[in-house]
Amino acid sequence: MPMFEGVFVPHITPFDDEEEINEEMLRDLVHYFADAGLNGLVTLGSNGEFPYLSFEEKLRVLKIVRDESPVPVIAGVAENSTKETIRLAKEAWDIGVDALLIAPPYYFKPDKRELFAHYSRIAYEVEAPILLYNVPKFTTINIDLDVFEKLVEEHSNIVGIKDSSGSIGRIAELVRRVGDKINILAGTADVMYPSWMLGAHGAVVAVANVAPRLCVELYNAFLEKRYERARKLQLMINYLNEVVVKKYNQISAIKEAMRMLGFEVGYPRMLALPLDEKALEDIERALIEIGLL
């Protein structure tokens, strides 16, 4: 099984003025992120606005990214039914991605038994490495650790988890239970360094859209045991993360920050709206203070 270690960017999907996919900018972004030293791309994650894309658009984005990317590509394939998730997962795997990232269904809330059955069915029917995506911020589901541990025991193609709970205690418990069997990736930027110190293997973080080199530098400082430098970088990233991920509509704020940095990525699809002047000033101030502008 491939190993997924290091920092991955759950990259945005750029749009033009008509809210259509900007294919040229998407290709440019793939190379920009790879050149920044990131270990891989997560396509159709939350920041890719996957709930706003049609099935066909998702495949189009995946094909472009897979064709362009010199680094591993993990495809987000979360749908609201098991059947549709399997359909998208098989299509994504046929395109040639390196792994699949699957969040729980986010409309009807499954119980533990249903969630286990959902992931088990997918793991049986799709012969691809699978990472679970725990993102209670959006799904309201915090995947039960017992359910996850049982899935790992029963399915060898479940190879990791992106945990976006923001709980360092939960990540520590994941490391304790299954850290020697699968890859555990921090899903929120503010716990990257502490999670790695506890034994997590990497991160998939939204802020890497805006500051990819800073995230790479943090990971390298950790690997090289330059802990004081890592500590300072983590604090810088936390500040940026508060502004572009936590304070405002995440997909709007990240795209605004990228526009300020010279990437014409457009705005998110409605119902997300452009941010107001105060928010834009906040984002610009943060980019200046971090040294990106």
mmCIF file of C-alpha atoms in Angstrom:
data_model
loop_
_atom_site.group_PDB
_atom_site.id
_atom_site.type_symbol
_atom_site.label_atom_id
_atom_site.label_comp_id
_atom_site.label_asym_id
_atom_site.label_seq_id
_atom_site.Cartn_x
_atom_site.Cartn_y
_atom_site.Cartn_z
ATOM 1 C CA MET A 1 0.000 0.000 0.000
ATOM 2 C CA PRO A 2 1.256 3.516 -0.725
ATOM 3 C CA MET A 3 2.171 5.630 2.239
ATOM 4 C CA PHE A 4 0.757 9.118 2.579
ATOM 5 C CA GLU A 5 3.114 11.216 4.634
ATOM 6 C CA GLY A 6 3.873 14.939 4.687
ATOM 7 C CA VAL A 7 1.733 17.950 3.843
ATOM 8 C CA PHE A 8 -1.068 17.714 1.281
ATOM 9 C CA VAL A 9 -3.121 20.645 0.016
ATOM 10 C CA PRO A 10 -6.902 20.227 -0.253
ATOM 11 C CA HIS A 11 -6.842 22.623 -3.160
ATOM 12 C CA ILE A 12 -9.519 24.962 -4.359
ATOM 13 C CA THR A 13 -11.432 24.627 -7.619
ATOM 14 C CA PRO A 14 -10.949 27.879 -9.562
ATOM 15 C CA PHE A 15 -13.929 29.374 -11.391
ATOM 16 C CA ASP A 16 -14.369 32.066 -14.013
ATOM 17 C CA ASP A 17 -16.875 34.934 -13.873
ATOM 18 C CA GLU A 18 -19.664 32.598 -14.978
ATOM 19 C CA GLU A 19 -18.943 30.127 -12.143
ATOM 20 C CA GLU A 20 -17.536 27.645 -14.668
ATOM 21 C CA ILE A 21 -14.345 25.665 -13.972
ATOM 22 C CA ASN A 22 -11.254 27.649 -14.970
ATOM 23 C CA GLU A 23 -9.235 24.792 -16.427
ATOM 24 C CA GLU A 24 -6.150 26.845 -17.272
ATOM 25 C CA MET A 25 -5.874 28.212 -13.719
ATOM 26 C CA LEU A 26 -6.450 24.731 -12.295
ATOM 27 C CA ARG A 27 -3.491 23.431 -14.301
ATOM 28 C CA ASP A 28 -1.353 26.350 -13.133
ATOM 29 C CA LEU A 29 -2.267 25.714 -9.505
ATOM 30 C CA VAL A 30 -1.326 22.026 -9.720
ATOM 31 C CA HIS A 31 2.200 22.969 -10.780
ATOM 32 C CA TYR A 32 2.405 25.825 -8.283
ATOM 33 C CA PHE A 33 1.609 23.489 -5.380
ATOM 34 C CA ALA A 34 3.961 20.783 -6.604
ATOM 35 C CA ASP A 35 6.771 23.318 -7.082
ATOM 36 C CA ALA A 36 6.203 24.581 -3.539
ATOM 37 C CA GLY A 37 7.318 21.173 -2.277
ATOM 38 C CA LEU A 38 3.998 19.823 -1.052
ATOM 39 C CA ASN A 39 3.835 16.038 -0.808
ATOM 40 C CA GLY A 40 0.559 15.696 -2.670
ATOM 41 C CA LEU A 41 -2.819 17.120 -3.655
ATOM 42 C CA VAL A 42 -6.284 16.396 -2.346
ATOM 43 C CA THR A 43 -8.739 17.107 -5.131
ATOM 44 C CA LEU A 44 -12.460 17.604 -4.410
ATOM 45 C CA GLY A 45 -12.001 18.135 -0.697
ATOM 46 C CA SER A 46 -14.041 20.702 1.210
ATOM 47 C CA ASN A 47 -12.042 23.597 -0.247
ATOM 48 C CA GLY A 48 -12.602 22.186 -3.718
ATOM 49 C CA GLU A 49 -16.313 22.943 -3.226
ATOM 50 C CA PHE A 50 -17.250 19.376 -4.088
ATOM 51 C CA PRO A 51 -20.891 19.720 -2.947
ATOM 52 C CA TYR A 52 -21.321 22.483 -5.550
ATOM 53 C CA LEU A 53 -19.978 20.442 -8.475
ATOM 54 C CA SER A 54 -21.940 18.071 -10.670
ATOM 55 C CA PHE A 55 -20.824 14.448 -11.046
ATOM 56 C CA GLU A 56 -19.435 15.212 -14.503
ATOM 57 C CA GLU A 57 -17.591 18.294 -13.268
ATOM 58 C CA LYS A 58 -15.964 16.272 -10.510
ATOM 59 C CA LEU A 59 -14.588 13.834 -13.071
ATOM 60 C CA ARG A 60 -13.375 16.689 -15.246
ATOM 61 C CA VAL A 61 -11.485 18.286 -12.364
ATOM 62 C CA LEU A 62 -9.966 14.933 -11.385
ATOM 63 C CA LYS A 63 -8.787 14.226 -14.946
ATOM 64 C CA ILE A 64 -7.104 17.626 -15.239
ATOM 65 C CA VAL A 65 -5.353 17.322 -11.891
ATOM 66 C CA ARG A 66 -4.248 13.731 -12.508
ATOM 67 C CA ASP A 67 -2.907 14.607 -15.964
ATOM 68 C CA GLU A 68 -0.924 17.577 -14.642
ATOM 69 C CA SER A 69 0.259 16.484 -11.223
ATOM 70 C CA PRO A 70 3.782 15.105 -10.683
ATOM 71 C CA VAL A 71 2.874 14.324 -7.050
ATOM 72 C CA PRO A 72 0.296 11.921 -5.566
ATOM 73 C CA VAL A 73 -3.375 12.848 -5.959
ATOM 74 C CA ILE A 74 -6.013 11.847 -3.408
ATOM 75 C CA ALA A 75 -9.583 12.196 -4.693
ATOM 76 C CA GLY A 76 -12.452 13.243 -2.474
ATOM 77 C CA VAL A 77 -15.391 11.032 -3.415
ATOM 78 C CA ALA A 78 -17.976 11.682 -0.697
ATOM 79 C CA GLU A 79 -21.588 11.366 -1.775
ATOM 80 C CA ASN A 80 -24.763 11.026 0.279
ATOM 81 C CA SER A 81 -25.567 7.426 -0.607
ATOM 82 C CA THR A 82 -23.308 4.401 -0.504
ATOM 83 C CA LYS A 83 -24.221 3.582 -4.106
ATOM 84 C CA GLU A 84 -23.265 7.021 -5.461
ATOM 85 C CA THR A 85 -20.075 7.094 -3.406
ATOM 86 C CA ILE A 86 -19.039 3.763 -4.923
ATOM 87 C CA ARG A 87 -19.889 5.007 -8.432
ATOM 88 C CA LEU A 88 -17.748 8.128 -8.032
ATOM 89 C CA ALA A 89 -14.980 6.180 -6.287
ATOM 90 C CA LYS A 90 -14.696 3.686 -9.152
ATOM 91 C CA GLU A 91 -14.635 6.473 -11.749
ATOM 92 C CA ALA A 92 -11.945 8.351 -9.804
ATOM 93 C CA TRP A 93 -9.833 5.209 -9.438
ATOM 94 C CA ASP A 94 -10.127 4.547 -13.177
ATOM 95 C CA ILE A 95 -8.836 8.078 -13.828
ATOM 96 C CA GLY A 96 -5.664 7.056 -12.014
ATOM 97 C CA VAL A 97 -5.685 8.812 -8.666
ATOM 98 C CA ASP A 98 -3.492 7.394 -5.905
ATOM 99 C CA ALA A 99 -6.127 7.093 -3.168
ATOM 100 C CA LEU A 100 -9.652 8.072 -2.199
ATOM 101 C CA LEU A 101 -10.757 10.352 0.643
ATOM 102 C CA ILE A 102 -14.283 9.680 1.873
ATOM 103 C CA ALA A 103 -16.232 11.811 4.331
ATOM 104 C CA PRO A 104 -19.403 10.457 5.946
ATOM 105 C CA PRO A 105 -22.753 11.199 4.290
ATOM 106 C CA TYR A 106 -23.789 14.694 5.315
ATOM 107 C CA TYR A 107 -27.587 14.888 4.944
ATOM 108 C CA PHE A 108 -29.196 11.965 6.763
ATOM 109 C CA LYS A 109 -27.066 11.297 9.812
ATOM 110 C CA PRO A 110 -26.039 7.601 10.033
ATOM 111 C CA ASP A 111 -25.643 5.793 13.339
ATOM 112 C CA LYS A 112 -22.513 3.786 14.150
ATOM 113 C CA ARG A 113 -23.869 0.578 12.621
ATOM 114 C CA GLU A 114 -24.848 2.333 9.379
ATOM 115 C CA LEU A 115 -21.551 4.185 9.164
ATOM 116 C CA PHE A 116 -19.596 0.957 9.564
ATOM 117 C CA ALA A 117 -21.726 -0.728 6.882
ATOM 118 C CA HIS A 118 -21.302 2.262 4.537
ATOM 119 C CA TYR A 119 -17.502 2.226 4.667
ATOM 120 C CA SER A 120 -17.313 -1.585 4.652
ATOM 121 C CA ARG A 121 -19.359 -1.810 1.483
ATOM 122 C CA ILE A 122 -17.179 0.796 -0.229
ATOM 123 C CA ALA A 123 -13.964 -0.944 0.876
ATOM 124 C CA TYR A 124 -15.237 -4.285 -0.449
ATOM 125 C CA GLU A 125 -16.359 -2.927 -3.816
ATOM 126 C CA VAL A 126 -13.577 -0.447 -4.631
ATOM 127 C CA GLU A 127 -10.070 -1.855 -4.957
ATOM 128 C CA ALA A 128 -8.274 1.341 -4.035
ATOM 129 C CA PRO A 129 -6.485 2.765 -0.981
ATOM 130 C CA ILE A 130 -9.074 4.597 1.106
ATOM 131 C CA LEU A 131 -8.635 7.339 3.688
ATOM 132 C CA LEU A 132 -11.561 8.251 5.879
ATOM 133 C CA TYR A 133 -12.303 11.939 6.331
ATOM 134 C CA ASN A 134 -13.506 12.933 9.779
ATOM 135 C CA VAL A 135 -14.861 16.469 9.452
ATOM 136 C CA PRO A 136 -17.532 17.162 12.091
ATOM 137 C CA LYS A 137 -17.429 20.892 11.239
ATOM 138 C CA PHE A 138 -19.331 20.119 8.033
ATOM 139 C CA THR A 139 -20.965 16.715 8.536
ATOM 140 C CA THR A 140 -21.798 16.989 12.304
ATOM 141 C CA ILE A 141 -20.449 13.413 12.580
ATOM 142 C CA ASN A 142 -17.360 12.656 14.667
ATOM 143 C CA ILE A 143 -16.510 9.147 13.452
ATOM 144 C CA ASP A 144 -16.512 6.863 16.470
ATOM 145 C CA LEU A 145 -13.016 5.575 17.214
ATOM 146 C CA ASP A 146 -14.281 2.037 17.806
ATOM 147 C CA VAL A 147 -15.948 2.067 14.375
ATOM 148 C CA PHE A 148 -12.786 3.323 12.748
ATOM 149 C CA GLU A 149 -10.565 0.790 14.530
ATOM 150 C CA LYS A 150 -12.857 -2.053 13.455
ATOM 151 C CA LEU A 151 -12.805 -0.829 9.836
ATOM 152 C CA VAL A 152 -8.994 -0.780 9.866
ATOM 153 C CA GLU A 153 -8.906 -4.320 11.278
ATOM 154 C CA GLU A 154 -11.288 -5.701 8.657
ATOM 155 C CA HIS A 155 -10.207 -3.852 5.488
ATOM 156 C CA SER A 156 -6.588 -3.741 4.407
ATOM 157 C CA ASN A 157 -7.329 -1.061 1.805
ATOM 158 C CA ILE A 158 -8.374 1.438 4.491
ATOM 159 C CA VAL A 159 -4.968 3.050 4.793
ATOM 160 C CA GLY A 160 -5.513 6.309 6.628
ATOM 161 C CA ILE A 161 -7.631 9.030 8.118
ATOM 162 C CA LYS A 162 -7.722 12.772 7.747
ATOM 163 C CA ASP A 163 -8.954 13.971 11.119
ATOM 164 C CA SER A 164 -10.347 17.511 11.063
ATOM 165 C CA SER A 165 -11.858 17.407 14.541
ATOM 166 C CA GLY A 166 -9.187 19.828 15.766
ATOM 167 C CA SER A 167 -8.773 17.647 18.855
ATOM 168 C CA ILE A 168 -5.185 16.792 19.688
ATOM 169 C CA GLY A 169 -6.506 14.282 22.211
ATOM 170 C CA ARG A 170 -8.421 12.438 19.516
ATOM 171 C CA ILE A 171 -5.397 12.398 17.208
ATOM 172 C CA ALA A 172 -3.281 11.040 20.077
ATOM 173 C CA GLU A 173 -5.803 8.243 20.600
ATOM 174 C CA LEU A 174 -5.804 7.435 16.877
ATOM 175 C CA VAL A 175 -2.011 7.191 16.983
ATOM 176 C CA ARG A 176 -2.199 4.921 20.019
ATOM 177 C CA ARG A 177 -4.784 2.600 18.504
ATOM 178 C CA VAL A 178 -3.835 2.376 14.825
ATOM 179 C CA GLY A 179 -0.792 4.570 14.246
ATOM 180 C CA ASP A 180 1.372 1.570 13.384
ATOM 181 C CA LYS A 181 -1.122 0.320 10.765
ATOM 182 C CA ILE A 182 -2.306 3.372 8.831
ATOM 183 C CA ASN A 183 -1.471 6.989 8.045
ATOM 184 C CA ILE A 184 -2.939 9.574 10.405
ATOM 185 C CA LEU A 185 -3.143 13.046 8.910
ATOM 186 C CA ALA A 186 -4.040 16.189 10.830
ATOM 187 C CA GLY A 187 -6.891 17.964 9.081
ATOM 188 C CA THR A 188 -6.630 21.323 10.833
ATOM 189 C CA ALA A 189 -3.563 23.517 10.523
ATOM 190 C CA ASP A 190 -3.410 24.547 14.178
ATOM 191 C CA VAL A 191 -2.519 21.022 15.348
ATOM 192 C CA MET A 192 0.016 20.033 12.689
ATOM 193 C CA TYR A 193 3.216 20.233 14.719
ATOM 194 C CA PRO A 194 1.786 18.846 17.980
ATOM 195 C CA SER A 195 0.150 15.952 16.115
ATOM 196 C CA TRP A 196 3.443 15.051 14.412
ATOM 197 C CA MET A 197 5.215 15.097 17.769
ATOM 198 C CA LEU A 198 2.675 12.516 18.940
ATOM 199 C CA GLY A 199 3.241 10.270 15.927
ATOM 200 C CA ALA A 200 0.847 11.451 13.212
ATOM 201 C CA HIS A 201 2.246 11.115 9.705
ATOM 202 C CA GLY A 202 1.300 14.353 7.985
ATOM 203 C CA ALA A 203 -1.464 16.855 7.332
ATOM 204 C CA VAL A 204 -4.114 17.910 4.837
ATOM 205 C CA VAL A 205 -4.755 21.570 5.576
ATOM 206 C CA ALA A 206 -6.731 24.340 3.891
ATOM 207 C CA VAL A 207 -4.162 27.007 4.740
ATOM 208 C CA ALA A 208 -1.682 25.274 2.393
ATOM 209 C CA ASN A 209 -3.654 26.860 -0.468
ATOM 210 C CA VAL A 210 -2.467 30.258 0.741
ATOM 211 C CA ALA A 211 0.910 29.438 2.311
ATOM 212 C CA PRO A 212 2.174 26.166 0.816
ATOM 213 C CA ARG A 213 5.863 26.917 1.338
ATOM 214 C CA LEU A 214 5.305 27.869 4.974
ATOM 215 C CA CYS A 215 3.578 24.515 5.588
ATOM 216 C CA VAL A 216 6.396 22.656 3.818
ATOM 217 C CA GLU A 217 8.968 24.547 5.867
ATOM 218 C CA LEU A 218 7.173 23.567 9.080
ATOM 219 C CA TYR A 219 7.166 19.894 8.102
ATOM 220 C CA ASN A 220 10.837 19.996 7.147
ATOM 221 C CA ALA A 221 11.743 21.727 10.419
ATOM 222 C CA PHE A 222 9.940 18.931 12.272
ATOM 223 C CA LEU A 223 11.748 16.209 10.291
ATOM 224 C CA GLU A 224 15.091 17.889 10.918
ATOM 225 C CA LYS A 225 14.346 18.244 14.656
ATOM 226 C CA ARG A 226 14.631 22.030 14.486
ATOM 227 C CA TYR A 227 11.915 22.271 17.082
ATOM 228 C CA GLU A 228 12.220 25.959 17.971
ATOM 229 C CA ARG A 229 11.857 26.897 14.303
ATOM 230 C CA ALA A 230 8.900 24.533 14.006
ATOM 231 C CA ARG A 231 7.261 26.108 17.032
ATOM 232 C CA LYS A 232 7.563 29.613 15.554
ATOM 233 C CA LEU A 233 6.262 28.502 12.171
ATOM 234 C CA GLN A 234 3.283 26.775 13.771
ATOM 235 C CA LEU A 235 2.348 29.991 15.579
ATOM 236 C CA MET A 236 2.569 31.980 12.327
ATOM 237 C CA ILE A 237 0.416 29.442 10.522
ATOM 238 C CA ASN A 238 -2.113 29.456 13.377
ATOM 239 C CA TYR A 239 -2.588 33.200 12.997
ATOM 240 C CA LEU A 240 -3.124 32.932 9.244
ATOM 241 C CA ASN A 241 -5.427 29.948 9.734
ATOM 242 C CA GLU A 242 -7.619 31.869 12.191
ATOM 243 C CA VAL A 243 -8.258 34.532 9.556
ATOM 244 C CA VAL A 244 -8.554 32.570 6.298
ATOM 245 C CA VAL A 245 -10.151 29.361 7.598
ATOM 246 C CA LYS A 246 -11.938 29.960 10.890
ATOM 247 C CA LYS A 247 -13.133 33.553 11.050
ATOM 248 C CA TYR A 248 -15.101 33.865 7.803
ATOM 249 C CA ASN A 249 -16.637 31.610 5.169
ATOM 250 C CA GLN A 250 -13.649 29.377 4.562
ATOM 251 C CA ILE A 251 -13.957 28.920 0.802
ATOM 252 C CA SER A 252 -14.571 32.646 0.264
ATOM 253 C CA ALA A 253 -11.669 33.729 2.486
ATOM 254 C CA ILE A 254 -9.165 31.314 0.953
ATOM 255 C CA LYS A 255 -10.059 32.419 -2.570
ATOM 256 C CA GLU A 256 -9.825 36.095 -1.576
ATOM 257 C CA ALA A 257 -6.377 35.484 -0.064
ATOM 258 C CA MET A 258 -5.227 33.696 -3.218
ATOM 259 C CA ARG A 259 -6.524 36.548 -5.382
ATOM 260 C CA MET A 260 -4.491 38.980 -3.264
ATOM 261 C CA LEU A 261 -1.449 36.786 -3.938
ATOM 262 C CA GLY A 262 -1.999 37.078 -7.694
ATOM 263 C CA PHE A 263 -4.008 33.952 -8.523
ATOM 264 C CA GLU A 264 -7.184 34.729 -10.468
ATOM 265 C CA VAL A 265 -9.147 31.861 -8.969
ATOM 266 C CA GLY A 266 -12.513 33.598 -9.048
ATOM 267 C CA TYR A 267 -15.120 33.434 -6.311
ATOM 268 C CA PRO A 268 -16.819 30.385 -4.821
ATOM 269 C CA ARG A 269 -20.067 29.261 -6.344
ATOM 270 C CA MET A 270 -23.223 30.583 -4.786
ATOM 271 C CA LEU A 271 -24.539 30.301 -2.206
ATOM 272 C CA ALA A 272 -21.160 31.466 -0.935
ATOM 273 C CA LEU A 273 -20.780 35.232 -1.355
ATOM 274 C CA PRO A 274 -17.741 37.524 -1.665
ATOM 275 C CA LEU A 275 -16.537 38.905 1.650
ATOM 276 C CA ASP A 276 -17.078 42.477 2.847
ATOM 277 C CA GLU A 277 -14.434 45.205 3.111
ATOM 278 C CA LYS A 278 -13.621 44.557 6.778
ATOM 279 C CA ALA A 279 -12.945 40.883 6.078
ATOM 280 C CA LEU A 280 -10.750 41.753 3.105
ATOM 281 C CA GLU A 281 -8.740 44.157 5.286
ATOM 282 C CA ASP A 282 -8.307 41.414 7.891
ATOM 283 C CA ILE A 283 -7.035 38.965 5.296
ATOM 284 C CA GLU A 284 -4.675 41.489 3.724
ATOM 285 C CA ARG A 285 -3.294 42.420 7.159
ATOM 286 C CA ALA A 286 -2.641 38.768 7.976
ATOM 287 C CA LEU A 287 -0.857 38.173 4.654
ATOM 288 C CA ILE A 288 1.341 41.223 5.259
ATOM 289 C CA GLU A 289 2.168 40.243 8.842
ATOM 290 C CA ILE A 290 3.089 36.695 7.803
ATOM 291 C CA GLY A 291 5.293 38.128 5.056
ATOM 292 C CA LEU A 292 3.366 36.786 2.091
ATOM 293 C CA LEU A 293 2.434 40.243 0.762
#
